[in-house]
Amino acid sequence: MSRTTARYHEPAPQENDAVALRRVIAGRRSVRKFTDRPLPQEVLDDCIDLALLAPNSSNLQPWAFYQVQSAAKKRALIDICLGQNAAASAAELIVVVARTDTWREHARLNLEHFPIQPIPKLVQQYYRMVVPLAYTQGPLSSAGHLRRRVSRLSSRFRPVPQGPCSREEMRLWACKSTALAAENLMLALRAHGFDSCPMEGFDERRLARLLDLDAHALPIMVIAAGERAPDGVYYPQLRFARERFVFKV
Ligand SMILES: Cc1cc2nc3c(=O)[nH]c(=O)nc-3n(C[C@H](O)[C@H](O)[C@H](O)COP(=O)(O)O)c2cc1C
């Protein structure tokens, strides 16, 4: 039977550079002391653009990046980061936020900007039906709890996704994608010759107040960024034996 539907083809890029990637990944360290050199805005913009290319759940892009640049807010943020030296010496501080409330609007944007017209039926169904079914939680997570009961029962007969079925699980859902974007950002900074320190050592309540974040926005990391001071990395990198983490099953 011949196929009538034209399929989109995007062949794998031929220009690959594992050596450069290894240099960037292995060269990234958490830097606790930066020099006074400013981080050019165009470099930061490029790094954030690369962060925005991170893979993410259902392409719903549940993240936000706050560049804290006003002197007063920056001072307050350093304090909120417990005065950590990485924050105090950084040229830039970027707060990476996971959002649990933008998925509906982003489902709509996926349809509005879908790069192929007419939009394939499957894609339309996905954003119009599957996404609302999967992510609507309802008052007191009532929809989520109902979904949990149904999916647990269905799972006895066939594989069924088991979540997110609560507001807490939505936070986890948003954090997964947002953490990938944060890593992209840090690797991009390294590729540009700058460095970073991801920080979760901060007062979440005060940070939410500083940035006027509502309950649907979860600040997951503050990323300090700038030029590494020669003594900015405190210890050699340590990772445990791969057998501890890698399993062939
Ligand atoms: C989620 C997360 C939170 C972190 N929080 C802090 C922090 O508050 N302060 C800090 O100095 N480093 C922080 N780090 C950096 C880790 O300590 C560091 O990644 C780890 O020790 C490994 O060192 P490396 O990044 O140089 O490989 C954090 C890293 C991650 C991923």
PDB file of C-alpha atoms and ligand atoms in Angstrom:
ATOM      1  CA  MET A   1       0.000   0.000   0.000  1.00  0.00           C
ATOM      2  CA  SER A   2       1.459   3.374  -0.919  1.00  0.00           C
ATOM      3  CA  ARG A   3       1.515   6.194   1.638  1.00  0.00           C
ATOM      4  CA  THR A   4      -0.257   9.338   0.532  1.00  0.00           C
ATOM      5  CA  THR A   5       0.757  11.558   3.464  1.00  0.00           C
ATOM      6  CA  ALA A   6       3.975  13.528   2.904  1.00  0.00           C
ATOM      7  CA  ARG A   7       6.189  12.977   5.930  1.00  0.00           C
ATOM      8  CA  TYR A   8       8.517  15.642   7.299  1.00  0.00           C
ATOM      9  CA  HIS A   9      12.178  14.652   7.030  1.00  0.00           C
ATOM     10  CA  GLU A  10      15.024  16.225   8.982  1.00  0.00           C
ATOM     11  CA  PRO A  11      18.157  14.148   8.413  1.00  0.00           C
ATOM     12  CA  ALA A  12      20.682  13.929  11.256  1.00  0.00           C
ATOM     13  CA  PRO A  13      23.243  16.763  11.020  1.00  0.00           C
ATOM     14  CA  GLN A  14      26.495  15.559   9.481  1.00  0.00           C
ATOM     15  CA  GLU A  15      28.766  18.050  11.225  1.00  0.00           C
ATOM     16  CA  ASN A  16      29.314  16.478  14.634  1.00  0.00           C
ATOM     17  CA  ASP A  17      31.899  17.445  17.187  1.00  0.00           C
ATOM     18  CA  ALA A  18      32.054  15.148  20.179  1.00  0.00           C
ATOM     19  CA  VAL A  19      35.481  16.517  21.053  1.00  0.00           C
ATOM     20  CA  ALA A  20      34.178  20.063  21.394  1.00  0.00           C
ATOM     21  CA  LEU A  21      31.146  18.853  23.342  1.00  0.00           C
ATOM     22  CA  ARG A  22      33.355  16.866  25.712  1.00  0.00           C
ATOM     23  CA  ARG A  23      35.543  19.934  26.208  1.00  0.00           C
ATOM     24  CA  VAL A  24      32.492  21.993  27.152  1.00  0.00           C
ATOM     25  CA  ILE A  25      30.876  19.371  29.398  1.00  0.00           C
ATOM     26  CA  ALA A  26      34.079  18.299  31.127  1.00  0.00           C
ATOM     27  CA  GLY A  27      35.287  21.900  31.420  1.00  0.00           C
ATOM     28  CA  ARG A  28      32.128  23.079  33.208  1.00  0.00           C
ATOM     29  CA  ARG A  29      32.685  23.348  36.927  1.00  0.00           C
ATOM     30  CA  SER A  30      30.734  24.995  39.694  1.00  0.00           C
ATOM     31  CA  VAL A  31      32.575  28.249  40.167  1.00  0.00           C
ATOM     32  CA  ARG A  32      32.378  30.013  43.527  1.00  0.00           C
ATOM     33  CA  LYS A  33      34.521  33.024  42.698  1.00  0.00           C
ATOM     34  CA  PHE A  34      34.244  35.165  39.581  1.00  0.00           C
ATOM     35  CA  THR A  35      36.381  38.027  38.302  1.00  0.00           C
ATOM     36  CA  ASP A  36      35.032  41.564  37.841  1.00  0.00           C
ATOM     37  CA  ARG A  37      34.748  41.109  34.072  1.00  0.00           C
ATOM     38  CA  PRO A  38      31.207  41.798  32.898  1.00  0.00           C
ATOM     39  CA  LEU A  39      29.296  39.167  30.994  1.00  0.00           C
ATOM     40  CA  PRO A  40      28.270  40.808  27.697  1.00  0.00           C
ATOM     41  CA  GLN A  41      24.496  40.940  27.277  1.00  0.00           C
ATOM     42  CA  GLU A  42      24.761  39.383  23.794  1.00  0.00           C
ATOM     43  CA  VAL A  43      26.589  36.372  25.269  1.00  0.00           C
ATOM     44  CA  LEU A  44      23.947  35.978  27.979  1.00  0.00           C
ATOM     45  CA  ASP A  45      21.204  36.335  25.372  1.00  0.00           C
ATOM     46  CA  ASP A  46      22.781  33.602  23.253  1.00  0.00           C
ATOM     47  CA  CYS A  47      23.133  31.306  26.282  1.00  0.00           C
ATOM     48  CA  ILE A  48      19.496  31.819  27.215  1.00  0.00           C
ATOM     49  CA  ASP A  49      18.465  31.186  23.603  1.00  0.00           C
ATOM     50  CA  LEU A  50      20.359  27.872  23.802  1.00  0.00           C
ATOM     51  CA  ALA A  51      18.687  27.096  27.133  1.00  0.00           C
ATOM     52  CA  LEU A  52      15.336  27.575  25.413  1.00  0.00           C
ATOM     53  CA  LEU A  53      16.269  24.809  22.943  1.00  0.00           C
ATOM     54  CA  ALA A  54      16.254  22.189  25.698  1.00  0.00           C
ATOM     55  CA  PRO A  55      14.025  19.175  25.208  1.00  0.00           C
ATOM     56  CA  ASN A  56      10.860  19.561  27.242  1.00  0.00           C
ATOM     57  CA  SER A  57       7.683  17.695  28.035  1.00  0.00           C
ATOM     58  CA  SER A  58       5.143  17.856  25.180  1.00  0.00           C
ATOM     59  CA  ASN A  59       6.955  20.972  23.946  1.00  0.00           C
ATOM     60  CA  LEU A  60       5.044  22.922  26.597  1.00  0.00           C
ATOM     61  CA  GLN A  61       8.182  24.829  27.641  1.00  0.00           C
ATOM     62  CA  PRO A  62       7.249  25.219  31.324  1.00  0.00           C
ATOM     63  CA  TRP A  63      10.118  27.519  32.249  1.00  0.00           C
ATOM     64  CA  ALA A  64      11.014  31.145  32.870  1.00  0.00           C
ATOM     65  CA  PHE A  65      14.365  32.894  33.255  1.00  0.00           C
ATOM     66  CA  TYR A  66      14.727  36.062  35.315  1.00  0.00           C
ATOM     67  CA  GLN A  67      17.881  38.073  34.718  1.00  0.00           C
ATOM     68  CA  VAL A  68      18.244  40.010  37.925  1.00  0.00           C
ATOM     69  CA  GLN A  69      20.058  43.144  36.834  1.00  0.00           C
ATOM     70  CA  SER A  70      18.749  46.029  38.923  1.00  0.00           C
ATOM     71  CA  ALA A  71      21.400  46.843  41.540  1.00  0.00           C
ATOM     72  CA  ALA A  72      18.901  46.813  44.412  1.00  0.00           C
ATOM     73  CA  LYS A  73      17.333  43.498  43.398  1.00  0.00           C
ATOM     74  CA  LYS A  74      20.777  41.970  42.852  1.00  0.00           C
ATOM     75  CA  ARG A  75      21.850  42.974  46.359  1.00  0.00           C
ATOM     76  CA  ALA A  76      18.669  41.475  47.755  1.00  0.00           C
ATOM     77  CA  LEU A  77      19.173  38.287  45.747  1.00  0.00           C
ATOM     78  CA  ILE A  78      22.721  37.827  47.042  1.00  0.00           C
ATOM     79  CA  ASP A  79      21.286  38.060  50.540  1.00  0.00           C
ATOM     80  CA  ILE A  80      18.514  35.584  49.630  1.00  0.00           C
ATOM     81  CA  CYS A  81      21.271  33.244  48.349  1.00  0.00           C
ATOM     82  CA  LEU A  82      22.622  33.315  51.902  1.00  0.00           C
ATOM     83  CA  GLY A  83      25.470  35.594  50.867  1.00  0.00           C
ATOM     84  CA  GLN A  84      27.161  32.749  48.965  1.00  0.00           C
ATOM     85  CA  ASN A  85      30.384  33.884  47.357  1.00  0.00           C
ATOM     86  CA  ALA A  86      29.304  32.547  43.951  1.00  0.00           C
ATOM     87  CA  ALA A  87      26.318  34.921  44.072  1.00  0.00           C
ATOM     88  CA  ALA A  88      28.226  37.844  45.549  1.00  0.00           C
ATOM     89  CA  SER A  89      31.016  37.748  42.952  1.00  0.00           C
ATOM     90  CA  ALA A  90      28.905  36.835  39.880  1.00  0.00           C
ATOM     91  CA  ALA A  91      28.591  39.248  36.984  1.00  0.00           C
ATOM     92  CA  GLU A  92      25.032  38.001  36.394  1.00  0.00           C
ATOM     93  CA  LEU A  93      22.407  36.176  38.406  1.00  0.00           C
ATOM     94  CA  ILE A  94      19.720  34.273  36.569  1.00  0.00           C
ATOM     95  CA  VAL A  95      16.804  32.753  38.422  1.00  0.00           C
ATOM     96  CA  VAL A  96      15.511  29.650  36.677  1.00  0.00           C
ATOM     97  CA  VAL A  97      11.827  29.084  37.359  1.00  0.00           C
ATOM     98  CA  ALA A  98       9.624  26.065  36.631  1.00  0.00           C
ATOM     99  CA  ARG A  99       5.999  26.976  35.883  1.00  0.00           C
ATOM    100  CA  THR A 100       3.001  24.716  36.317  1.00  0.00           C
ATOM    101  CA  ASP A 101       0.422  27.132  34.920  1.00  0.00           C
ATOM    102  CA  THR A 102       1.617  27.971  31.399  1.00  0.00           C
ATOM    103  CA  TRP A 103       0.918  24.598  29.779  1.00  0.00           C
ATOM    104  CA  ARG A 104      -2.598  25.497  28.593  1.00  0.00           C
ATOM    105  CA  GLU A 105      -1.465  28.708  26.914  1.00  0.00           C
ATOM    106  CA  HIS A 106       1.578  26.918  25.478  1.00  0.00           C
ATOM    107  CA  ALA A 107      -0.596  24.137  24.066  1.00  0.00           C
ATOM    108  CA  ARG A 108      -2.521  26.867  22.257  1.00  0.00           C
ATOM    109  CA  LEU A 109       0.743  28.454  21.035  1.00  0.00           C
ATOM    110  CA  ASN A 110       1.941  25.090  19.726  1.00  0.00           C
ATOM    111  CA  LEU A 111      -1.122  25.017  17.513  1.00  0.00           C
ATOM    112  CA  GLU A 112      -0.950  28.692  16.589  1.00  0.00           C
ATOM    113  CA  HIS A 113       2.693  28.458  15.490  1.00  0.00           C
ATOM    114  CA  PHE A 114       2.876  24.874  14.326  1.00  0.00           C
ATOM    115  CA  PRO A 115       5.502  24.832  11.558  1.00  0.00           C
ATOM    116  CA  ILE A 116       3.538  22.601   9.181  1.00  0.00           C
ATOM    117  CA  GLN A 117       0.202  23.594   7.656  1.00  0.00           C
ATOM    118  CA  PRO A 118      -2.334  22.128   7.664  1.00  0.00           C
ATOM    119  CA  ILE A 119      -1.582  20.972  11.196  1.00  0.00           C
ATOM    120  CA  PRO A 120      -1.541  17.163  11.249  1.00  0.00           C
ATOM    121  CA  LYS A 121      -4.669  15.707  12.887  1.00  0.00           C
ATOM    122  CA  LEU A 122      -2.608  13.844  15.463  1.00  0.00           C
ATOM    123  CA  VAL A 123      -0.956  17.082  16.568  1.00  0.00           C
ATOM    124  CA  GLN A 124      -4.325  18.841  16.807  1.00  0.00           C
ATOM    125  CA  GLN A 125      -5.742  15.994  18.861  1.00  0.00           C
ATOM    126  CA  TYR A 126      -2.683  15.984  21.062  1.00  0.00           C
ATOM    127  CA  TYR A 127      -2.854  19.649  22.049  1.00  0.00           C
ATOM    128  CA  ARG A 128      -6.658  19.935  22.072  1.00  0.00           C
ATOM    129  CA  MET A 129      -7.478  16.691  23.904  1.00  0.00           C
ATOM    130  CA  VAL A 130      -4.525  14.709  25.224  1.00  0.00           C
ATOM    131  CA  VAL A 131      -2.707  17.623  26.857  1.00  0.00           C
ATOM    132  CA  PRO A 132      -5.764  18.966  28.767  1.00  0.00           C
ATOM    133  CA  LEU A 133      -6.624  15.404  29.792  1.00  0.00           C
ATOM    134  CA  ALA A 134      -3.104  14.778  31.038  1.00  0.00           C
ATOM    135  CA  TYR A 135      -2.397  18.040  32.872  1.00  0.00           C
ATOM    136  CA  THR A 136      -5.689  19.448  34.174  1.00  0.00           C
ATOM    137  CA  GLN A 137      -5.664  18.987  37.954  1.00  0.00           C
ATOM    138  CA  GLY A 138      -8.928  20.717  38.926  1.00  0.00           C
ATOM    139  CA  PRO A 139      -9.930  22.100  42.345  1.00  0.00           C
ATOM    140  CA  LEU A 140      -7.907  20.372  45.103  1.00  0.00           C
ATOM    141  CA  SER A 141      -6.378  18.164  42.382  1.00  0.00           C
ATOM    142  CA  SER A 142      -9.795  16.451  42.001  1.00  0.00           C
ATOM    143  CA  ALA A 143      -9.295  15.781  38.271  1.00  0.00           C
ATOM    144  CA  GLY A 144      -5.790  14.486  38.960  1.00  0.00           C
ATOM    145  CA  HIS A 145      -6.984  12.141  41.696  1.00  0.00           C
ATOM    146  CA  LEU A 146      -9.706  10.761  39.474  1.00  0.00           C
ATOM    147  CA  ARG A 147      -7.144  10.282  36.705  1.00  0.00           C
ATOM    148  CA  ARG A 148      -4.873   8.454  39.132  1.00  0.00           C
ATOM    149  CA  ARG A 149      -7.625   5.977  40.023  1.00  0.00           C
ATOM    150  CA  VAL A 150      -8.462   5.364  36.366  1.00  0.00           C
ATOM    151  CA  SER A 151      -4.845   5.025  35.276  1.00  0.00           C
ATOM    152  CA  ARG A 152      -3.962   2.657  38.136  1.00  0.00           C
ATOM    153  CA  LEU A 153      -6.848   0.428  37.174  1.00  0.00           C
ATOM    154  CA  SER A 154      -6.060   0.610  33.432  1.00  0.00           C
ATOM    155  CA  SER A 155      -2.415  -0.154  34.100  1.00  0.00           C
ATOM    156  CA  ARG A 156      -3.397  -3.686  35.103  1.00  0.00           C
ATOM    157  CA  PHE A 157      -4.312  -4.327  31.490  1.00  0.00           C
ATOM    158  CA  ARG A 158      -1.956  -2.131  29.450  1.00  0.00           C
ATOM    159  CA  PRO A 159       0.792   0.484  29.931  1.00  0.00           C
ATOM    160  CA  VAL A 160      -0.723   3.855  30.896  1.00  0.00           C
ATOM    161  CA  PRO A 161       1.033   7.060  32.008  1.00  0.00           C
ATOM    162  CA  GLN A 162       0.638   7.384  35.789  1.00  0.00           C
ATOM    163  CA  GLY A 163       0.943  11.114  36.203  1.00  0.00           C
ATOM    164  CA  PRO A 164       1.128  13.987  36.814  1.00  0.00           C
ATOM    165  CA  CYS A 165      -1.938  13.539  39.032  1.00  0.00           C
ATOM    166  CA  SER A 166      -1.535  16.302  41.619  1.00  0.00           C
ATOM    167  CA  ARG A 167      -0.202  19.833  41.995  1.00  0.00           C
ATOM    168  CA  GLU A 168       2.957  18.366  43.532  1.00  0.00           C
ATOM    169  CA  GLU A 169       3.458  16.093  40.535  1.00  0.00           C
ATOM    170  CA  MET A 170       2.927  19.072  38.226  1.00  0.00           C
ATOM    171  CA  ARG A 171       5.813  20.767  40.002  1.00  0.00           C
ATOM    172  CA  LEU A 172       7.982  17.714  39.404  1.00  0.00           C
ATOM    173  CA  TRP A 173       6.795  17.637  35.792  1.00  0.00           C
ATOM    174  CA  ALA A 174       7.810  21.265  35.227  1.00  0.00           C
ATOM    175  CA  CYS A 175      11.104  20.860  37.108  1.00  0.00           C
ATOM    176  CA  LYS A 176      12.302  18.027  34.863  1.00  0.00           C
ATOM    177  CA  SER A 177      12.181  20.114  31.689  1.00  0.00           C
ATOM    178  CA  THR A 178      13.371  23.283  33.400  1.00  0.00           C
ATOM    179  CA  ALA A 179      16.433  21.562  34.858  1.00  0.00           C
ATOM    180  CA  LEU A 180      17.437  20.492  31.346  1.00  0.00           C
ATOM    181  CA  ALA A 181      17.192  24.121  30.226  1.00  0.00           C
ATOM    182  CA  ALA A 182      19.340  25.174  33.194  1.00  0.00           C
ATOM    183  CA  GLU A 183      22.026  22.689  32.148  1.00  0.00           C
ATOM    184  CA  ASN A 184      21.915  23.998  28.567  1.00  0.00           C
ATOM    185  CA  LEU A 185      22.424  27.487  29.945  1.00  0.00           C
ATOM    186  CA  MET A 186      25.469  26.466  31.971  1.00  0.00           C
ATOM    187  CA  LEU A 187      27.035  24.543  29.101  1.00  0.00           C
ATOM    188  CA  ALA A 188      26.424  27.466  26.753  1.00  0.00           C
ATOM    189  CA  LEU A 189      28.181  29.812  29.174  1.00  0.00           C
ATOM    190  CA  ARG A 190      31.190  27.456  29.222  1.00  0.00           C
ATOM    191  CA  ALA A 191      31.184  27.272  25.427  1.00  0.00           C
ATOM    192  CA  HIS A 192      31.384  31.081  25.387  1.00  0.00           C
ATOM    193  CA  GLY A 193      34.360  31.004  27.796  1.00  0.00           C
ATOM    194  CA  PHE A 194      32.317  31.942  30.886  1.00  0.00           C
ATOM    195  CA  ASP A 195      31.309  29.887  33.893  1.00  0.00           C
ATOM    196  CA  SER A 196      28.490  29.313  36.308  1.00  0.00           C
ATOM    197  CA  CYS A 197      27.374  28.003  39.647  1.00  0.00           C
ATOM    198  CA  PRO A 198      23.901  26.520  40.045  1.00  0.00           C
ATOM    199  CA  MET A 199      22.523  27.314  43.501  1.00  0.00           C
ATOM    200  CA  GLU A 200      19.577  25.914  45.378  1.00  0.00           C
ATOM    201  CA  GLY A 201      20.878  27.344  48.626  1.00  0.00           C
ATOM    202  CA  PHE A 202      18.408  30.225  48.812  1.00  0.00           C
ATOM    203  CA  ASP A 203      15.305  31.277  50.696  1.00  0.00           C
ATOM    204  CA  GLU A 204      12.514  30.272  48.344  1.00  0.00           C
ATOM    205  CA  ARG A 205       9.850  32.387  50.055  1.00  0.00           C
ATOM    206  CA  ARG A 206      11.902  35.552  49.930  1.00  0.00           C
ATOM    207  CA  LEU A 207      12.911  34.869  46.334  1.00  0.00           C
ATOM    208  CA  ALA A 208       9.267  34.451  45.322  1.00  0.00           C
ATOM    209  CA  ARG A 209       8.515  37.787  46.982  1.00  0.00           C
ATOM    210  CA  LEU A 210      11.475  39.520  45.303  1.00  0.00           C
ATOM    211  CA  LEU A 211      10.372  38.399  41.835  1.00  0.00           C
ATOM    212  CA  ASP A 212       6.669  38.619  42.574  1.00  0.00           C
ATOM    213  CA  LEU A 213       6.201  34.931  41.756  1.00  0.00           C
ATOM    214  CA  ASP A 214       2.861  33.281  42.372  1.00  0.00           C
ATOM    215  CA  ALA A 215       2.205  29.770  43.682  1.00  0.00           C
ATOM    216  CA  HIS A 216       2.491  28.317  40.159  1.00  0.00           C
ATOM    217  CA  ALA A 217       6.113  29.404  39.790  1.00  0.00           C
ATOM    218  CA  LEU A 218       8.829  27.368  41.433  1.00  0.00           C
ATOM    219  CA  PRO A 219      12.325  28.864  41.452  1.00  0.00           C
ATOM    220  CA  ILE A 220      14.513  25.782  41.039  1.00  0.00           C
ATOM    221  CA  MET A 221      17.973  27.308  40.738  1.00  0.00           C
ATOM    222  CA  VAL A 222      19.741  30.602  40.848  1.00  0.00           C
ATOM    223  CA  ILE A 223      22.566  30.498  38.336  1.00  0.00           C
ATOM    224  CA  ALA A 224      25.553  32.663  39.067  1.00  0.00           C
ATOM    225  CA  ALA A 225      27.462  33.480  35.892  1.00  0.00           C
ATOM    226  CA  GLY A 226      30.645  35.267  34.983  1.00  0.00           C
ATOM    227  CA  GLU A 227      34.320  34.790  34.271  1.00  0.00           C
ATOM    228  CA  ARG A 228      36.001  32.168  36.429  1.00  0.00           C
ATOM    229  CA  ALA A 229      38.635  33.530  38.811  1.00  0.00           C
ATOM    230  CA  PRO A 230      41.865  31.489  38.679  1.00  0.00           C
ATOM    231  CA  ASP A 231      41.054  30.181  42.175  1.00  0.00           C
ATOM    232  CA  GLY A 232      37.293  30.089  41.523  1.00  0.00           C
ATOM    233  CA  VAL A 233      36.984  26.289  41.597  1.00  0.00           C
ATOM    234  CA  TYR A 234      37.585  25.013  45.092  1.00  0.00           C
ATOM    235  CA  TYR A 235      38.300  21.302  44.494  1.00  0.00           C
ATOM    236  CA  PRO A 236      39.054  18.890  41.649  1.00  0.00           C
ATOM    237  CA  GLN A 237      35.930  17.326  40.201  1.00  0.00           C
ATOM    238  CA  LEU A 238      34.826  14.099  41.868  1.00  0.00           C
ATOM    239  CA  ARG A 239      32.472  11.513  40.420  1.00  0.00           C
ATOM    240  CA  PHE A 240      31.991   7.961  41.730  1.00  0.00           C
ATOM    241  CA  ALA A 241      32.645   4.788  39.746  1.00  0.00           C
ATOM    242  CA  ARG A 242      30.202   4.399  36.864  1.00  0.00           C
ATOM    243  CA  GLU A 243      29.252   0.862  38.079  1.00  0.00           C
ATOM    244  CA  ARG A 244      27.431   2.574  40.950  1.00  0.00           C
ATOM    245  CA  PHE A 245      25.095   4.297  38.528  1.00  0.00           C
ATOM    246  CA  VAL A 246      24.965   2.408  35.266  1.00  0.00           C
ATOM    247  CA  PHE A 247      23.019  -0.803  34.916  1.00  0.00           C
ATOM    248  CA  LYS A 248      22.571  -3.097  31.979  1.00  0.00           C
ATOM    249  CA  VAL A 249      19.345  -4.999  32.406  1.00  0.00           C
TER     250      VAL A 249
HETATM  251  C1  LIG B   1      20.407  21.595  41.993  1.00  0.00           C
HETATM  252  C2  LIG B   1      21.793  22.059  42.402  1.00  0.00           C
HETATM  253  C3  LIG B   1      21.933  22.886  43.481  1.00  0.00           C
HETATM  254  C4  LIG B   1      23.186  23.372  43.856  1.00  0.00           C
HETATM  255  N1  LIG B   1      23.284  24.286  44.867  1.00  0.00           N
HETATM  256  C5  LIG B   1      24.493  24.819  45.141  1.00  0.00           C
HETATM  257  C6  LIG B   1      24.596  25.889  46.069  1.00  0.00           C
HETATM  258  O1  LIG B   1      23.625  26.371  46.626  1.00  0.00           O
HETATM  259  N2  LIG B   1      25.815  26.416  46.296  1.00  0.00           N
HETATM  260  C7  LIG B   1      26.939  25.947  45.674  1.00  0.00           C
HETATM  261  O2  LIG B   1      28.027  26.468  45.932  1.00  0.00           O
HETATM  262  N3  LIG B   1      26.856  24.940  44.780  1.00  0.00           N
HETATM  263  C8  LIG B   1      25.677  24.374  44.488  1.00  0.00           C
HETATM  264  N4  LIG B   1      25.571  23.406  43.537  1.00  0.00           N
HETATM  265  C9  LIG B   1      26.769  22.929  42.850  1.00  0.00           C
HETATM  266  C10 LIG B   1      27.166  21.530  43.315  1.00  0.00           C
HETATM  267  O3  LIG B   1      27.714  21.605  44.607  1.00  0.00           O
HETATM  268  C11 LIG B   1      28.153  20.969  42.291  1.00  0.00           C
HETATM  269  O4  LIG B   1      27.499  20.823  41.061  1.00  0.00           O
HETATM  270  C12 LIG B   1      28.721  19.608  42.733  1.00  0.00           C
HETATM  271  O5  LIG B   1      29.463  19.707  43.907  1.00  0.00           O
HETATM  272  C13 LIG B   1      29.609  19.012  41.626  1.00  0.00           C
HETATM  273  O6  LIG B   1      30.645  19.907  41.257  1.00  0.00           O
HETATM  274  P1  LIG B   1      30.828  20.385  39.754  1.00  0.00           P
HETATM  275  O7  LIG B   1      29.549  21.106  39.370  1.00  0.00           O
HETATM  276  O8  LIG B   1      31.991  21.334  39.762  1.00  0.00           O
HETATM  277  O9  LIG B   1      31.041  19.185  38.911  1.00  0.00           O
HETATM  278  C14 LIG B   1      24.335  22.921  43.154  1.00  0.00           C
HETATM  279  C15 LIG B   1      24.177  22.067  42.067  1.00  0.00           C
HETATM  280  C16 LIG B   1      22.921  21.653  41.674  1.00  0.00           C
HETATM  281  C17 LIG B   1      22.780  20.786  40.458  1.00  0.00           C
END
